[in-house]
C-alpha positions as YAML, in Angstrom:
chain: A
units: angstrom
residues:
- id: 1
  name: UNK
  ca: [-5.69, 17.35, 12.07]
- id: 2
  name: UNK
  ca: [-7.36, 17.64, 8.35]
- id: 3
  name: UNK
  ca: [-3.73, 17.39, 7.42]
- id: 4
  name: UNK
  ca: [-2.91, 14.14, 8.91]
- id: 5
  name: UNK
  ca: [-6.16, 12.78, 7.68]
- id: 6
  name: UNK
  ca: [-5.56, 13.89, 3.96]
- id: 7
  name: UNK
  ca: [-2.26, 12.32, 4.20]
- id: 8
  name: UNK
  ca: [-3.73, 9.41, 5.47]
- id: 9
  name: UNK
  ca: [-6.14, 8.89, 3.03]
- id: 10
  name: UNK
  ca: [-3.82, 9.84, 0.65]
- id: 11
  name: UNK
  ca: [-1.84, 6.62, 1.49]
- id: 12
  name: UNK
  ca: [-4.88, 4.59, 1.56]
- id: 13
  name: UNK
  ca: [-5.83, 5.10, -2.24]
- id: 14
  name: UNK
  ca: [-1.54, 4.47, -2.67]
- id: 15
  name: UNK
  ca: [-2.15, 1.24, -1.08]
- id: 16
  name: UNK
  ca: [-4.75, 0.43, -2.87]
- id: 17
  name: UNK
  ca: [-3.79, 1.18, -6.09]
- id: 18
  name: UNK
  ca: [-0.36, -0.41, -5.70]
- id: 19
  name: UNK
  ca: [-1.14, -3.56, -4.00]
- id: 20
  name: UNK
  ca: [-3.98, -3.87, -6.05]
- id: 21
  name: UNK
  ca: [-2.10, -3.18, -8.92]
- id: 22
  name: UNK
  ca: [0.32, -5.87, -8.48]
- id: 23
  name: UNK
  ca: [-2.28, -8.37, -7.57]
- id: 24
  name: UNK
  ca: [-3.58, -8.38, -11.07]
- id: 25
  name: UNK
  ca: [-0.16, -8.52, -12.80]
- id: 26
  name: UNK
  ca: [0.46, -11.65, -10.27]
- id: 27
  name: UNK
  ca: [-3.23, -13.01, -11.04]
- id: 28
  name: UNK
  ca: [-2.88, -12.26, -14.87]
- id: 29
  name: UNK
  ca: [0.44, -14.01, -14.88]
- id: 30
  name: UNK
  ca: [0.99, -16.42, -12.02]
- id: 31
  name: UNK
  ca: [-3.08, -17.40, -12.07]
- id: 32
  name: UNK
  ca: [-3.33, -17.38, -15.71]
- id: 33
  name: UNK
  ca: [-6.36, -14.84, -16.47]
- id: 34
  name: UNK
  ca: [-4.46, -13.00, -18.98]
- id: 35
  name: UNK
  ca: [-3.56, -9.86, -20.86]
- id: 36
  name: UNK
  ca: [-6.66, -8.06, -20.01]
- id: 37
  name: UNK
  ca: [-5.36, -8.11, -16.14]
- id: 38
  name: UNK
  ca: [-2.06, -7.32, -16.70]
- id: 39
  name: UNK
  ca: [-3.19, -4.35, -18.37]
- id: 40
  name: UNK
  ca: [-5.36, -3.32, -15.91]
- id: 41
  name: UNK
  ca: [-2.45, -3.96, -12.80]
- id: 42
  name: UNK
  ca: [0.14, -1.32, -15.18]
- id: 43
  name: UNK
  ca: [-2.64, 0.96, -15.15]
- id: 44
  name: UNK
  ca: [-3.19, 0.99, -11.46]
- id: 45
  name: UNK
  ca: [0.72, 0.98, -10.42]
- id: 46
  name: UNK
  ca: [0.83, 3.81, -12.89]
- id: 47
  name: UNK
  ca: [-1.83, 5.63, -10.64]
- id: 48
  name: UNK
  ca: [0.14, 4.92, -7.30]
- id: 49
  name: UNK
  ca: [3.06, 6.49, -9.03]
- id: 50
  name: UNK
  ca: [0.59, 10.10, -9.15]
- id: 51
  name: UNK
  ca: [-1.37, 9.78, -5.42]
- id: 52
  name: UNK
  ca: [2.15, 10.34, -3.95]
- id: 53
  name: UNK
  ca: [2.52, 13.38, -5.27]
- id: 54
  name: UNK
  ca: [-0.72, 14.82, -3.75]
- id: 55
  name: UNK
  ca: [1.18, 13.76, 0.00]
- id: 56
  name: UNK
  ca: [0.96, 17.35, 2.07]
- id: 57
  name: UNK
  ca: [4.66, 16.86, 2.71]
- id: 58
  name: UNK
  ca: [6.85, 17.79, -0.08]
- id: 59
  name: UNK
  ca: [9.93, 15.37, 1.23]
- id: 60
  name: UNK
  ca: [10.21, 12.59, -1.84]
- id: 61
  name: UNK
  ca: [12.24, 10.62, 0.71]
- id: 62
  name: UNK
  ca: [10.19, 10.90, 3.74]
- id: 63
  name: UNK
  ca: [6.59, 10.24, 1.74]
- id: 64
  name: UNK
  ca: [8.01, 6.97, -0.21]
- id: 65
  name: UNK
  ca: [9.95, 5.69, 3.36]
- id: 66
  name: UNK
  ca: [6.45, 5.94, 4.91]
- id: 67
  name: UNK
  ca: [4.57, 4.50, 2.72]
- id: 68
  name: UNK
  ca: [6.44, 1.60, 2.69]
- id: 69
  name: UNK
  ca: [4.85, 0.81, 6.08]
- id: 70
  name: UNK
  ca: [1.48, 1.33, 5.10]
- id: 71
  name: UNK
  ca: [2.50, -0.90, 1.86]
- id: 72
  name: UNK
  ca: [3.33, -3.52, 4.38]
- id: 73
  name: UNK
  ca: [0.19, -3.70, 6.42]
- id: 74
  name: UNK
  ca: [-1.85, -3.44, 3.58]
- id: 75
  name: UNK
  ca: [-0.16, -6.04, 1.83]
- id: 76
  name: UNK
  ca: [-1.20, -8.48, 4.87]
- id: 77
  name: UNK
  ca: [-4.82, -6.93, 4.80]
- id: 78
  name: UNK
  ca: [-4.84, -7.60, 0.96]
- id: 79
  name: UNK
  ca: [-4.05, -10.98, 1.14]
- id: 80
  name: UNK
  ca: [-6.64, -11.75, 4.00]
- id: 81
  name: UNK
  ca: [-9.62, -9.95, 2.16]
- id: 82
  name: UNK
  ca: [-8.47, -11.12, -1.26]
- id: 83
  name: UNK
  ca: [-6.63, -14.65, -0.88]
- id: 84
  name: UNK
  ca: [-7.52, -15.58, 2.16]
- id: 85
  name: UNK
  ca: [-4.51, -15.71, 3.88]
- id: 86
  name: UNK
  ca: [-3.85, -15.99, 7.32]
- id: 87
  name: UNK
  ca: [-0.88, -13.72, 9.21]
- id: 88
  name: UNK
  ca: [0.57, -15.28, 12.11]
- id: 89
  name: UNK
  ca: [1.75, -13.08, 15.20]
- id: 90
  name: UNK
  ca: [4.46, -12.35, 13.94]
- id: 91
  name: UNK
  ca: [3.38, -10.72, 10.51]
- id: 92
  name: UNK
  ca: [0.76, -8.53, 12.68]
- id: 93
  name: UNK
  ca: [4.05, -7.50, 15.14]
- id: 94
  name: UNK
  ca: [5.81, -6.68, 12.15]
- id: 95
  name: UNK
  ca: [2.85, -4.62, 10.59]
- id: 96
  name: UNK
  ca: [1.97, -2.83, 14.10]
- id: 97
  name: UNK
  ca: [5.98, -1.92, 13.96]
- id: 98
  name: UNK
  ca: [5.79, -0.39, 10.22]
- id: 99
  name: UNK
  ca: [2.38, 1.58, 11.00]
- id: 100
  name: UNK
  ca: [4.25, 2.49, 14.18]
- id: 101
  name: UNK
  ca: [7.15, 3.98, 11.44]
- id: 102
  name: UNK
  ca: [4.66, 5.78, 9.77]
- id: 103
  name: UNK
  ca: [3.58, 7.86, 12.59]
- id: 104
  name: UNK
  ca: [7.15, 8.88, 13.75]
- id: 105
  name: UNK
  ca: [8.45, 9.88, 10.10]
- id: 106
  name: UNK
  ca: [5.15, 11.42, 9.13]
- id: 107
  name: UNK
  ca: [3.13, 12.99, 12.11]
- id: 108
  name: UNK
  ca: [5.85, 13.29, 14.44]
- id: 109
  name: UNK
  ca: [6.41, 17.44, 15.74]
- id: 110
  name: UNK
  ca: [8.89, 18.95, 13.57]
...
């Protein structure tokens, strides 16, 4: 169980770094705010690129296919706490099928 909760976490700080990173390249760019943002968005998507590596699993493949879920569903959660936006039905169906992912490539019995 401290497994699947490391790995877990693990793609939590991913997420966050990622997402997060991108959101300041898109608000230093697309918003205007600047090199100072930018900067700060490389530096974060340069950090996703290490909290992979920490994954329990050693599979390249199976760790960056599964994250991809989790990138999806916090994507949505991003833009709600950040932007404001508002997923419909469908993008929460389509996030409760990519978390859904996660669990079968990750946690399923091998």
């Amino acid at each position: 169980m401290l497994v699947i909760l490391r790995s877990v976490v693990l793609f939590v700080i991913a997420a966050v770094a990622e997402i997060g990173g991108a959101w300041l390249v898109w608000q230093g760019v697309r918003e205007q705010r600047g090199l100072l943002w930018i900067g700060a968005g490389v530096i974060a998507l340069g950090l996703y690129g290490f909290v992979a590596t920490f994954q329990p699993d050693p599979n390249f493949g199976r760790i960056l296919a599964a994250y991809g879920g989790v990138f999806v569903a916090g994507s949505l959660l991003w833009g709600v706490v950040m932007d404001g936006f508002r997923p419909d039905r469908w993008d929460l169906i389509g996030a409760s099928i990519c978390l859904a992912g996660v669990a079968v490539i990750m946690y399923a019995p091998r």
